[in-house]
Short mmCIF file of C-alpha atoms in Angstrom, two decimals:
data_model
loop_
_atom_site.label_atom_id
_atom_site.label_comp_id
_atom_site.label_asym_id
_atom_site.label_seq_id
_atom_site.Cartn_x
_atom_site.Cartn_y
_atom_site.Cartn_z
CA ILE W 1098 131.30 -37.79 139.01
CA GLN W 1099 134.23 -35.35 138.81
CA MET W 1100 136.77 -35.60 141.63
CA THR W 1101 139.02 -32.57 142.22
CA GLN W 1102 142.14 -32.85 144.36
CA SER W 1103 144.15 -29.99 145.76
CA PRO W 1104 146.85 -29.00 145.83
CA SER W 1105 148.41 -30.83 142.89
CA LEU W 1106 151.84 -30.51 144.53
CA LEU W 1107 152.58 -30.19 148.23
CA SER W 1108 155.96 -29.70 149.84
CA ALA W 1109 156.25 -30.18 153.60
CA SER W 1110 158.84 -30.93 156.26
CA VAL W 1111 159.33 -34.15 158.20
CA GLY W 1112 157.09 -34.06 161.26
CA ASP W 1113 154.57 -31.64 159.73
CA ARG W 1114 150.84 -32.23 159.86
CA VAL W 1115 149.74 -32.50 156.23
CA THR W 1116 146.23 -32.12 154.83
CA LEU W 1117 145.15 -33.16 151.34
CA SER W 1118 141.77 -32.19 149.89
CA CYS W 1119 139.36 -34.01 147.60
CA LYS W 1120 136.09 -32.50 146.39
CA ALA W 1121 133.35 -34.41 144.59
CA GLY W 1122 131.13 -32.88 141.92
CA GLN W 1123 128.05 -34.14 143.75
CA ASN W 1124 127.14 -35.86 146.99
CA ILE W 1125 128.94 -39.21 147.20
CA ASN W 1126 127.83 -39.98 150.74
CA ASN W 1127 130.86 -41.62 152.40
CA TYR W 1128 131.89 -43.72 149.39
CA LEU W 1129 135.39 -42.28 149.23
CA ALA W 1130 138.76 -44.02 149.30
CA TRP W 1131 142.34 -42.77 149.43
CA TYR W 1132 145.36 -44.44 147.83
CA GLN W 1133 149.10 -43.91 148.08
CA GLN W 1134 151.24 -44.57 145.02
CA LYS W 1135 155.01 -44.49 145.27
CA LEU W 1136 157.13 -44.09 142.16
CA GLY W 1137 157.12 -47.25 140.07
CA GLU W 1138 154.69 -49.09 142.35
CA ALA W 1139 151.04 -50.04 142.31
CA PRO W 1140 148.56 -47.97 144.32
CA LYS W 1141 148.03 -48.95 147.96
CA LEU W 1142 144.68 -48.51 149.72
CA LEU W 1143 144.95 -46.29 152.80
CA ILE W 1144 141.38 -45.31 153.69
CA TYR W 1145 137.94 -46.54 152.60
CA ASN W 1146 134.40 -45.36 153.39
CA ALA W 1147 135.92 -41.90 153.97
CA ASN W 1148 137.37 -42.64 157.40
CA SER W 1149 138.10 -46.37 157.80
CA LEU W 1150 141.80 -47.20 158.02
CA GLN W 1151 142.86 -50.19 155.91
CA THR W 1152 144.54 -52.99 157.84
CA GLY W 1153 148.28 -52.50 158.18
CA ILE W 1154 148.27 -48.78 157.43
CA PRO W 1155 150.00 -46.58 160.06
CA SER W 1156 147.71 -44.64 162.36
CA ARG W 1157 149.26 -41.32 161.33
CA PHE W 1158 146.98 -41.54 158.28
CA SER W 1159 143.35 -40.55 158.78
CA GLY W 1160 140.40 -39.60 156.59
CA SER W 1161 137.47 -37.33 157.24
CA GLY W 1162 134.60 -35.57 155.51
CA SER W 1163 131.20 -36.36 154.04
CA GLY W 1164 128.96 -35.34 151.17
CA THR W 1165 131.27 -33.58 148.73
CA ASP W 1166 134.31 -32.50 150.79
CA PHE W 1167 136.90 -34.94 152.05
CA THR W 1168 140.34 -34.74 153.64
CA LEU W 1169 143.31 -37.06 154.08
CA THR W 1170 145.51 -36.08 157.01
CA ILE W 1171 149.01 -37.29 157.83
CA SER W 1172 149.57 -36.32 161.45
CA SER W 1173 153.39 -36.38 161.34
CA LEU W 1174 154.98 -36.58 157.90
CA GLN W 1175 157.65 -39.26 157.47
CA PRO W 1176 160.23 -39.55 154.66
CA GLU W 1177 158.58 -42.77 153.43
CA ASP W 1178 155.32 -40.86 152.83
CA VAL W 1179 156.74 -39.27 149.68
CA ALA W 1180 154.23 -40.39 147.05
CA THR W 1181 151.26 -39.34 144.96
CA TYR W 1182 147.90 -39.62 146.71
CA PHE W 1183 144.66 -40.30 144.84
CA CYS W 1184 141.07 -40.14 146.01
CA GLN W 1185 138.33 -42.32 144.50
CA GLN W 1186 134.54 -42.14 144.66
CA TYR W 1187 132.51 -45.31 144.35
CA ASN W 1188 129.02 -43.96 144.98
CA SER W 1189 128.16 -43.90 141.27
CA TRP W 1190 130.37 -46.18 139.19
CA THR W 1191 133.87 -45.08 140.12
CA THR W 1192 136.19 -42.18 139.31
CA PHE W 1193 139.56 -41.12 140.63
CA GLY W 1194 140.98 -37.70 141.33
CA SER W 1195 144.05 -36.47 139.45
CA GLY W 1196 146.30 -36.82 142.48
CA THR W 1197 148.38 -34.77 144.92
CA LYS W 1198 152.13 -35.23 144.73
CA LEU W 1199 153.68 -34.99 148.20
CA GLU W 1200 157.34 -34.04 148.57
CA ILE W 1201 159.67 -33.47 151.48
CA LYS W 1202 160.88 -29.87 151.82
CA GLU Z 410 148.89 -63.35 151.36
CA VAL Z 411 146.91 -61.91 148.45
CA GLN Z 412 148.78 -62.04 145.15
CA LEU Z 413 147.65 -60.71 141.78
CA VAL Z 414 150.00 -61.33 138.87
CA GLU Z 415 149.18 -59.70 135.55
CA SER Z 416 150.66 -60.86 132.25
CA GLY Z 417 150.15 -60.57 128.50
CA GLY Z 418 151.14 -56.98 127.90
CA GLY Z 419 153.51 -55.63 125.27
CA LEU Z 420 153.87 -53.47 122.19
CA VAL Z 421 151.04 -53.74 119.67
CA GLN Z 422 150.06 -51.83 116.55
CA PRO Z 423 146.89 -49.74 116.44
CA GLY Z 424 143.88 -51.82 115.44
CA ARG Z 425 145.38 -55.07 116.71
CA SER Z 426 144.40 -57.21 119.72
CA LEU Z 427 145.92 -58.26 123.00
CA LYS Z 428 144.68 -60.42 125.88
CA LEU Z 429 145.70 -59.74 129.46
CA SER Z 430 145.57 -62.31 132.24
CA CYS Z 431 145.63 -61.95 136.00
CA ALA Z 432 146.38 -64.94 138.21
CA ALA Z 433 144.95 -64.50 141.70
CA SER Z 434 145.85 -66.30 144.91
CA GLY Z 435 145.55 -65.85 148.67
CA PHE Z 436 141.79 -65.26 148.69
CA THR Z 437 138.62 -66.99 147.49
CA PHE Z 438 138.59 -65.57 143.97
CA SER Z 439 135.10 -66.81 143.12
CA ASN Z 440 133.57 -64.77 145.95
CA TYR Z 441 134.59 -61.37 144.63
CA TYR Z 442 133.79 -58.94 141.86
CA MET Z 443 136.98 -58.08 139.95
CA ALA Z 444 138.08 -55.06 137.94
CA TRP Z 445 140.73 -53.75 135.59
CA VAL Z 446 142.06 -50.25 136.27
CA ARG Z 447 144.60 -48.55 134.01
CA GLN Z 448 147.08 -45.71 134.29
CA ALA Z 449 148.51 -43.93 131.27
CA PRO Z 450 152.17 -42.86 131.62
CA THR Z 451 152.50 -40.05 134.18
CA LYS Z 452 148.69 -39.83 134.42
CA GLY Z 453 146.00 -40.74 136.93
CA LEU Z 454 143.99 -43.88 137.48
CA GLU Z 455 141.04 -44.88 135.27
CA TRP Z 456 138.56 -47.67 135.84
CA VAL Z 457 138.22 -49.84 132.71
CA ALA Z 458 135.87 -52.74 133.42
CA SER Z 459 134.35 -54.88 136.16
CA ILE Z 460 132.82 -58.34 136.38
CA THR Z 461 130.58 -59.95 138.98
CA ASN Z 462 131.83 -62.91 141.01
CA SER Z 463 129.91 -65.41 138.84
CA GLY Z 464 130.89 -63.70 135.60
CA GLY Z 465 127.23 -63.23 134.77
CA SER Z 466 127.41 -59.43 134.48
CA THR Z 467 130.07 -57.13 133.10
CA TYR Z 468 130.50 -53.35 133.09
CA TYR Z 469 132.70 -51.10 130.95
CA ARG Z 470 133.71 -47.48 130.67
CA ASP Z 471 132.26 -45.89 127.55
CA SER Z 472 135.58 -45.52 125.73
CA VAL Z 473 136.20 -49.30 125.68
CA LYS Z 474 132.65 -50.61 125.20
CA GLY Z 475 132.47 -52.87 122.17
CA ARG Z 476 136.27 -53.20 122.01
CA PHE Z 477 137.24 -54.77 125.36
CA THR Z 478 135.83 -57.91 127.00
CA ILE Z 479 136.37 -58.80 130.65
CA SER Z 480 135.96 -62.43 131.67
CA ARG Z 481 137.03 -64.84 134.39
CA ASP Z 482 137.70 -68.50 135.04
CA ASN Z 483 136.90 -69.18 138.68
CA ALA Z 484 138.29 -72.71 138.48
CA LYS Z 485 141.67 -71.24 137.57
CA SER Z 486 141.32 -68.09 139.75
CA THR Z 487 142.16 -66.03 136.69
CA LEU Z 488 140.80 -62.76 135.33
CA TYR Z 489 141.10 -61.78 131.68
CA LEU Z 490 140.82 -58.69 129.53
CA GLN Z 491 140.49 -59.18 125.78
CA MET Z 492 141.39 -55.92 124.07
CA ASP Z 493 140.47 -55.52 120.40
CA SER Z 494 140.77 -52.59 118.00
CA LEU Z 495 143.42 -51.05 120.20
CA ARG Z 496 144.08 -47.31 120.00
CA SER Z 497 147.03 -45.17 121.03
CA GLU Z 498 144.96 -43.81 123.93
CA ASP Z 499 144.79 -47.34 125.38
CA THR Z 500 148.51 -47.15 126.13
CA ALA Z 501 148.80 -47.64 129.90
CA THR Z 502 149.75 -49.90 132.75
CA TYR Z 503 146.80 -52.20 133.43
CA TYR Z 504 146.09 -53.35 136.99
CA CYS Z 505 143.93 -56.24 138.14
CA THR Z 506 142.10 -55.60 141.42
CA PRO Z 507 139.22 -56.96 143.51
CA ASP Z 508 136.26 -54.63 143.19
CA PHE Z 509 134.71 -53.78 146.54
CA GLY Z 510 133.73 -50.40 145.14
CA TYR Z 511 137.13 -49.47 146.42
CA ASN Z 512 140.12 -51.65 145.54
CA PRO Z 513 141.95 -53.21 148.49
CA TYR Z 514 144.62 -55.15 146.61
CA TRP Z 515 146.51 -54.48 143.40
CA GLY Z 516 148.82 -56.46 141.17
CA GLN Z 517 152.12 -55.04 139.98
CA GLY Z 518 150.52 -54.09 136.68
CA VAL Z 519 151.28 -54.92 133.07
CA MET Z 520 152.29 -52.38 130.43
CA VAL Z 521 150.41 -52.11 127.15
CA THR Z 522 151.86 -49.87 124.44
CA VAL Z 523 149.84 -49.19 121.31
CA SER Z 524 152.05 -47.73 118.63
CA SER Z 525 152.98 -48.23 115.01
#
C-alpha cells in the first residue's frame, strides 16, 4: 500500500499549530502510526492506531483521520520538534511514507 | 527500560554475507513478534523481515526473499538477520524492533555498507 506524505518540507514558527498529512493508497482502517526521527537518531513512535498517543509523548502531539486520510497535528511547535516525521500503515503488511521534514522558520 | 542493541554491521563486498544480531532486554522477548527495518542513507524507512514470537513463522519483503534469513534465540533474548548475496542496494542502517504492526521501540541501528 502506497503512503504519500505532504508536504515534504515544512517551515513554521515556534508556537505555530502544525499539520502534517498522510494519504494511503487504499483503506487502511485505523492501522496508522506516526514516528519522529531526529538527525542521527532512531525513529520514535508518537501515535499508533491513528489517534492513540504513545506513553511519554507530549500532549501537543495528536493524530486523527480514518480510511485513507490521516493527520498529525502539533498544537504548539517547540524547537525540539525539529525532525522528520514518517507515517506507517500496518493494515496490509507494512509500508512507510517518505517523510515530512519539519524546520523552524 | 527496553533496550535493543544491534551489532555485526560493517563494510562488505557485493555477493558476500553478513550476520546482524540484536540483544534485547527490559521486556519479555519471547512474547513478541520481532522485525528488522532498514533505512538507506538520507532515505525513508523500509520493513525487511519479521518473525513470530516462537520463531515458527517468518516473513520477508520481496527484494530480500531467498537472500536474508531472520531468526531468534529466545533463551538469549537475541534476534538475528543472516544476509547473503548482498547487493549495493542493501546498504542501510538496520534497526531491530518489536513488531506490534507498529514499532514501539527501536535500537540505535547498525550500519551495513555493501561496496567493492
